[in-house]
Amino acid sequence: MEPAVLIWMILLLVFAGATAIFAVPRRDPNIDGPAPSGRPRKLVARPEADRYAEEVAVAAERAAVTARSRREVWERAQEAAETAWAAFDEADRIARRSAAAAVFPVFKQRRTRAEIADRERFLHRKALAATRRRELSMDQLNVVLAHRDGWNPRKHPVAQETALRAAVREHRFAGYRAATERERLAWQESEKAAATLRGLRAEALAAKIRAGSGVVAERRPAPVPAARASQPRLAVH
């Protein structure tokens, strides 16, 4: 074979080989190709996604503890409000009976100094005893001992007892209103904690799913729920 023909055949083979190489489709290394470390790219991203999922799961566990604690506080506040209402209801019944008994007229007569002193001691003794039982506040006791706002030690003991029962009812009602306000605030805090827990649990589940698929989650703070409008828990009668 002549040298020229041999050279042309070699050139044709080289050209055909080069054409075949360039004709083969090449993969995008960003899709399935190996990472610079030699491992698949999704395995390189998985540790970060797993770490984020673990952090969100820990935050959800802490939020669950907070939610349980605040719910317990609300339940105790609700029980206290119910107890305060029962105390007010009892004080109201006693005050009504005392007022009904005071309807009967009391004959007026000239009172001696000893009788006036006895009535004053009776009023003071009754007021102090009611304060020790926490049926009257210290402010109310001071008003009674100072004989202000209509507290007259010269009145008949029946009238004094009626006035004291009415003062006890007023104190019990103020305690009930304070207890319902504490219960309302505790309920709002419990609702906020529950909303935060629901948001973190949803984020933890989504982060776990993303970690399983090898997608890196964008870090963002836990969602903060909007404040829920206050609602009355117990009706005031």
mmCIF file of C-alpha atoms in Angstrom:
data_model
loop_
_atom_site.group_PDB
_atom_site.id
_atom_site.type_symbol
_atom_site.label_atom_id
_atom_site.label_comp_id
_atom_site.label_asym_id
_atom_site.label_seq_id
_atom_site.Cartn_x
_atom_site.Cartn_y
_atom_site.Cartn_z
ATOM 1 C CA MET A 1 0.000 0.000 0.000
ATOM 2 C CA GLU A 2 1.280 3.406 -0.870
ATOM 3 C CA PRO A 3 2.236 5.744 1.962
ATOM 4 C CA ALA A 4 -0.191 8.460 0.836
ATOM 5 C CA VAL A 5 -3.171 6.103 0.995
ATOM 6 C CA LEU A 6 -2.111 4.913 4.438
ATOM 7 C CA ILE A 7 -1.881 8.462 5.735
ATOM 8 C CA TRP A 8 -5.374 9.283 4.404
ATOM 9 C CA MET A 9 -6.835 6.214 6.113
ATOM 10 C CA ILE A 10 -5.274 7.188 9.456
ATOM 11 C CA LEU A 11 -6.648 10.708 9.159
ATOM 12 C CA LEU A 12 -10.129 9.374 8.387
ATOM 13 C CA LEU A 13 -10.044 7.120 11.476
ATOM 14 C CA VAL A 14 -8.942 9.985 13.717
ATOM 15 C CA PHE A 15 -11.684 12.244 12.337
ATOM 16 C CA ALA A 16 -14.332 9.545 12.817
ATOM 17 C CA GLY A 17 -13.241 8.950 16.418
ATOM 18 C CA ALA A 18 -13.325 12.636 17.268
ATOM 19 C CA THR A 19 -16.786 12.970 15.745
ATOM 20 C CA ALA A 20 -18.075 10.059 17.815
ATOM 21 C CA ILE A 21 -16.694 11.512 21.034
ATOM 22 C CA PHE A 22 -18.311 14.935 20.516
ATOM 23 C CA ALA A 23 -21.580 13.328 19.472
ATOM 24 C CA VAL A 24 -22.104 11.612 22.877
ATOM 25 C CA PRO A 25 -24.377 13.815 25.190
ATOM 26 C CA ARG A 26 -22.660 15.029 28.359
ATOM 27 C CA ARG A 27 -24.418 15.246 31.797
ATOM 28 C CA ASP A 28 -24.612 18.357 33.840
ATOM 29 C CA PRO A 29 -22.411 17.768 36.879
ATOM 30 C CA ASN A 30 -24.795 19.937 38.990
ATOM 31 C CA ILE A 31 -27.583 17.358 38.579
ATOM 32 C CA ASP A 32 -26.260 13.855 39.120
ATOM 33 C CA GLY A 33 -22.551 14.309 38.755
ATOM 34 C CA PRO A 34 -20.172 13.745 41.630
ATOM 35 C CA ALA A 35 -19.277 16.583 43.936
ATOM 36 C CA PRO A 36 -15.671 17.740 44.255
ATOM 37 C CA SER A 37 -15.311 15.363 47.193
ATOM 38 C CA GLY A 38 -16.237 12.394 45.000
ATOM 39 C CA ARG A 39 -19.614 11.739 46.702
ATOM 40 C CA PRO A 40 -23.081 12.394 45.238
ATOM 41 C CA ARG A 41 -24.109 16.021 45.662
ATOM 42 C CA LYS A 42 -27.273 15.216 47.630
ATOM 43 C CA LEU A 43 -25.206 13.408 50.256
ATOM 44 C CA VAL A 44 -23.091 16.516 50.704
ATOM 45 C CA ALA A 45 -26.238 18.625 51.450
ATOM 46 C CA ARG A 46 -27.929 16.055 53.720
ATOM 47 C CA PRO A 47 -25.951 16.727 56.966
ATOM 48 C CA GLU A 48 -26.982 20.397 56.996
ATOM 49 C CA ALA A 49 -30.622 19.501 56.387
ATOM 50 C CA ASP A 50 -30.477 16.859 59.128
ATOM 51 C CA ARG A 51 -28.955 19.356 61.539
ATOM 52 C CA TYR A 52 -31.685 21.890 60.855
ATOM 53 C CA ALA A 53 -34.385 19.231 61.328
ATOM 54 C CA GLU A 54 -32.872 18.253 64.683
ATOM 55 C CA GLU A 55 -32.732 21.869 65.844
ATOM 56 C CA VAL A 56 -36.371 22.452 64.945
ATOM 57 C CA ALA A 57 -37.356 19.201 66.680
ATOM 58 C CA VAL A 58 -35.573 20.304 69.872
ATOM 59 C CA ALA A 59 -37.294 23.693 69.694
ATOM 60 C CA ALA A 60 -40.656 21.926 69.302
ATOM 61 C CA GLU A 61 -39.967 19.799 72.387
ATOM 62 C CA ARG A 62 -39.175 22.896 74.434
ATOM 63 C CA ALA A 63 -42.302 24.605 73.130
ATOM 64 C CA ALA A 64 -44.328 21.550 74.169
ATOM 65 C CA VAL A 65 -43.013 21.870 77.739
ATOM 66 C CA THR A 66 -43.880 25.570 77.775
ATOM 67 C CA ALA A 67 -47.347 24.909 76.369
ATOM 68 C CA ARG A 68 -48.073 22.279 79.030
ATOM 69 C CA SER A 69 -46.841 24.582 81.781
ATOM 70 C CA ARG A 70 -48.965 27.516 80.636
ATOM 71 C CA ARG A 71 -52.021 25.317 80.246
ATOM 72 C CA GLU A 72 -51.592 24.116 83.818
ATOM 73 C CA VAL A 73 -51.364 27.734 84.959
ATOM 74 C CA TRP A 74 -54.575 28.500 83.075
ATOM 75 C CA GLU A 75 -56.360 25.507 84.588
ATOM 76 C CA ARG A 76 -55.362 26.597 88.097
ATOM 77 C CA ALA A 77 -56.525 30.142 87.342
ATOM 78 C CA GLN A 78 -59.836 28.776 86.083
ATOM 79 C CA GLU A 79 -60.311 26.759 89.272
ATOM 80 C CA ALA A 80 -59.497 29.853 91.332
ATOM 81 C CA ALA A 81 -62.086 31.862 89.414
ATOM 82 C CA GLU A 82 -64.717 29.199 90.039
ATOM 83 C CA THR A 83 -63.830 29.151 93.748
ATOM 84 C CA ALA A 84 -64.069 32.946 93.890
ATOM 85 C CA TRP A 85 -67.502 32.815 92.275
ATOM 86 C CA ALA A 86 -68.720 30.237 94.798
ATOM 87 C CA ALA A 87 -67.496 32.451 97.661
ATOM 88 C CA PHE A 88 -69.264 35.480 96.209
ATOM 89 C CA ASP A 89 -72.474 33.516 95.678
ATOM 90 C CA GLU A 90 -72.466 32.373 99.303
ATOM 91 C CA ALA A 91 -71.747 35.907 100.548
ATOM 92 C CA ASP A 92 -74.585 37.213 98.416
ATOM 93 C CA ARG A 93 -77.068 34.724 99.886
ATOM 94 C CA ILE A 94 -76.019 35.601 103.445
ATOM 95 C CA ALA A 95 -76.250 39.322 102.721
ATOM 96 C CA ARG A 96 -79.742 38.899 101.291
ATOM 97 C CA ARG A 97 -80.931 36.971 104.363
ATOM 98 C CA SER A 98 -79.410 39.577 106.666
ATOM 99 C CA ALA A 99 -81.063 42.396 104.738
ATOM 100 C CA ALA A 100 -84.416 40.601 104.902
ATOM 101 C CA ALA A 101 -84.086 40.214 108.657
ATOM 102 C CA ALA A 102 -83.277 43.907 109.055
ATOM 103 C CA VAL A 103 -86.610 44.876 107.519
ATOM 104 C CA PHE A 104 -88.383 44.485 110.857
ATOM 105 C CA PRO A 105 -88.485 47.802 112.717
ATOM 106 C CA VAL A 106 -86.343 48.372 115.770
ATOM 107 C CA PHE A 107 -87.887 50.456 118.508
ATOM 108 C CA LYS A 108 -85.938 53.604 119.177
ATOM 109 C CA GLN A 109 -85.066 54.275 122.743
ATOM 110 C CA ARG A 110 -82.630 56.341 124.684
ATOM 111 C CA ARG A 111 -79.230 54.635 124.726
ATOM 112 C CA THR A 112 -76.824 54.836 127.596
ATOM 113 C CA ARG A 113 -73.097 55.349 127.198
ATOM 114 C CA ALA A 114 -72.453 51.741 128.200
ATOM 115 C CA GLU A 115 -74.843 50.488 125.524
ATOM 116 C CA ILE A 116 -73.169 52.673 122.889
ATOM 117 C CA ALA A 117 -69.767 51.339 123.945
ATOM 118 C CA ASP A 118 -71.074 47.778 123.708
ATOM 119 C CA ARG A 119 -72.352 48.397 120.175
ATOM 120 C CA GLU A 120 -69.021 49.902 119.130
ATOM 121 C CA ARG A 121 -67.108 46.905 120.517
ATOM 122 C CA PHE A 122 -69.523 44.587 118.747
ATOM 123 C CA LEU A 123 -68.915 46.333 115.424
ATOM 124 C CA HIS A 124 -65.132 46.322 115.841
ATOM 125 C CA ARG A 125 -65.070 42.687 116.966
ATOM 126 C CA LYS A 126 -67.183 41.553 114.028
ATOM 127 C CA ALA A 127 -65.105 43.540 111.517
ATOM 128 C CA LEU A 128 -61.810 42.182 112.878
ATOM 129 C CA ALA A 129 -63.102 38.607 112.793
ATOM 130 C CA ALA A 130 -64.284 39.029 109.192
ATOM 131 C CA THR A 131 -60.880 40.433 108.209
ATOM 132 C CA ARG A 132 -59.072 37.483 109.786
ATOM 133 C CA ARG A 133 -61.300 35.175 107.718
ATOM 134 C CA ARG A 134 -60.368 37.280 104.665
ATOM 135 C CA GLU A 135 -63.970 38.297 104.188
ATOM 136 C CA LEU A 136 -63.013 41.965 104.410
ATOM 137 C CA SER A 137 -59.966 43.776 103.060
ATOM 138 C CA MET A 138 -57.651 45.855 105.206
ATOM 139 C CA ASP A 139 -58.923 49.010 103.541
ATOM 140 C CA GLN A 140 -62.494 48.086 104.463
ATOM 141 C CA LEU A 141 -61.440 47.342 108.035
ATOM 142 C CA ASN A 142 -59.776 50.748 108.371
ATOM 143 C CA VAL A 143 -62.951 52.436 107.142
ATOM 144 C CA VAL A 144 -65.052 50.522 109.681
ATOM 145 C CA LEU A 145 -62.728 51.296 112.604
ATOM 146 C CA ALA A 146 -62.606 54.961 111.589
ATOM 147 C CA HIS A 147 -66.431 55.068 111.439
ATOM 148 C CA ARG A 148 -66.386 56.532 107.936
ATOM 149 C CA ASP A 149 -68.707 56.025 104.937
ATOM 150 C CA GLY A 150 -71.806 55.420 107.024
ATOM 151 C CA TRP A 151 -70.286 53.109 109.661
ATOM 152 C CA ASN A 152 -72.010 54.348 112.802
ATOM 153 C CA PRO A 153 -71.266 52.412 116.009
ATOM 154 C CA ARG A 154 -74.468 53.767 117.553
ATOM 155 C CA LYS A 155 -76.638 51.672 115.235
ATOM 156 C CA HIS A 156 -78.387 48.530 116.370
ATOM 157 C CA PRO A 157 -76.280 45.319 116.103
ATOM 158 C CA VAL A 158 -78.740 43.946 113.528
ATOM 159 C CA ALA A 159 -78.120 46.936 111.276
ATOM 160 C CA GLN A 160 -74.384 46.646 111.827
ATOM 161 C CA GLU A 161 -74.461 42.951 110.944
ATOM 162 C CA THR A 162 -76.401 43.733 107.769
ATOM 163 C CA ALA A 163 -73.863 46.358 106.751
ATOM 164 C CA LEU A 164 -70.987 43.972 107.437
ATOM 165 C CA ARG A 165 -72.601 41.229 105.321
ATOM 166 C CA ALA A 166 -72.997 43.706 102.465
ATOM 167 C CA ALA A 167 -69.331 44.705 102.785
ATOM 168 C CA VAL A 168 -68.288 41.057 102.685
ATOM 169 C CA ARG A 169 -70.327 40.575 99.517
ATOM 170 C CA GLU A 170 -68.617 43.581 97.940
ATOM 171 C CA HIS A 171 -65.178 42.204 98.840
ATOM 172 C CA ARG A 172 -66.018 38.761 97.462
ATOM 173 C CA PHE A 173 -67.241 40.236 94.207
ATOM 174 C CA ALA A 174 -64.021 42.236 93.803
ATOM 175 C CA GLY A 175 -62.042 39.033 94.383
ATOM 176 C CA TYR A 176 -64.086 37.235 91.751
ATOM 177 C CA ARG A 177 -63.468 39.961 89.175
ATOM 178 C CA ALA A 178 -59.715 39.882 89.877
ATOM 179 C CA ALA A 179 -59.708 36.078 89.541
ATOM 180 C CA THR A 180 -61.508 36.195 86.188
ATOM 181 C CA GLU A 181 -58.996 38.744 84.904
ATOM 182 C CA ARG A 182 -56.098 36.491 85.908
ATOM 183 C CA GLU A 183 -57.826 33.542 84.245
ATOM 184 C CA ARG A 184 -58.308 35.526 81.041
ATOM 185 C CA LEU A 185 -54.639 36.508 80.865
ATOM 186 C CA ALA A 186 -53.531 32.942 81.613
ATOM 187 C CA TRP A 187 -55.805 31.641 78.857
ATOM 188 C CA GLN A 188 -54.297 34.063 76.342
ATOM 189 C CA GLU A 189 -50.766 32.970 77.267
ATOM 190 C CA SER A 190 -51.798 29.330 76.940
ATOM 191 C CA GLU A 191 -53.272 29.959 73.485
ATOM 192 C CA LYS A 192 -50.098 31.722 72.323
ATOM 193 C CA ALA A 193 -47.926 28.851 73.541
ATOM 194 C CA ALA A 194 -50.175 26.308 71.805
ATOM 195 C CA ALA A 195 -50.020 28.250 68.524
ATOM 196 C CA THR A 196 -46.219 28.420 68.727
ATOM 197 C CA LEU A 197 -46.079 24.680 69.371
ATOM 198 C CA ARG A 198 -48.271 23.920 66.351
ATOM 199 C CA GLY A 199 -46.069 26.076 64.123
ATOM 200 C CA LEU A 200 -42.852 24.434 65.324
ATOM 201 C CA ARG A 201 -44.249 20.942 64.933
ATOM 202 C CA ALA A 202 -45.318 21.690 61.373
ATOM 203 C CA GLU A 203 -41.876 23.134 60.612
ATOM 204 C CA ALA A 204 -40.169 20.120 62.225
ATOM 205 C CA LEU A 205 -42.174 17.739 60.042
ATOM 206 C CA ALA A 206 -41.389 19.734 56.896
ATOM 207 C CA ALA A 207 -37.690 19.885 57.824
ATOM 208 C CA LYS A 208 -37.629 16.133 58.351
ATOM 209 C CA ILE A 209 -39.179 15.556 54.937
ATOM 210 C CA ARG A 210 -36.709 17.935 53.305
ATOM 211 C CA ALA A 211 -33.813 16.207 55.047
ATOM 212 C CA GLY A 212 -34.995 12.866 53.700
ATOM 213 C CA SER A 213 -35.058 14.225 50.141
ATOM 214 C CA GLY A 214 -31.653 15.891 50.521
ATOM 215 C CA VAL A 215 -32.903 19.462 50.115
ATOM 216 C CA VAL A 216 -31.261 22.067 52.310
ATOM 217 C CA ALA A 217 -33.823 24.096 54.274
ATOM 218 C CA GLU A 218 -33.457 27.826 54.518
ATOM 219 C CA ARG A 219 -32.997 28.829 58.152
ATOM 220 C CA ARG A 220 -35.633 31.166 59.473
ATOM 221 C CA PRO A 221 -36.943 31.989 62.929
ATOM 222 C CA ALA A 222 -39.902 30.160 64.379
ATOM 223 C CA PRO A 223 -43.265 31.685 63.456
ATOM 224 C CA VAL A 224 -44.763 34.003 66.022
ATOM 225 C CA PRO A 225 -48.576 33.660 66.241
ATOM 226 C CA ALA A 226 -50.764 36.712 66.173
ATOM 227 C CA ALA A 227 -52.329 37.705 69.466
ATOM 228 C CA ARG A 228 -55.807 36.259 69.809
ATOM 229 C CA ALA A 229 -58.607 38.569 70.780
ATOM 230 C CA SER A 230 -59.536 38.296 74.399
ATOM 231 C CA GLN A 231 -62.787 36.513 75.203
ATOM 232 C CA PRO A 232 -64.633 36.379 78.537
ATOM 233 C CA ARG A 233 -64.320 32.960 80.156
ATOM 234 C CA LEU A 234 -66.926 33.355 82.884
ATOM 235 C CA ALA A 235 -70.024 35.505 82.930
ATOM 236 C CA VAL A 236 -70.547 37.969 85.715
ATOM 237 C CA HIS A 237 -74.037 37.665 87.165
#
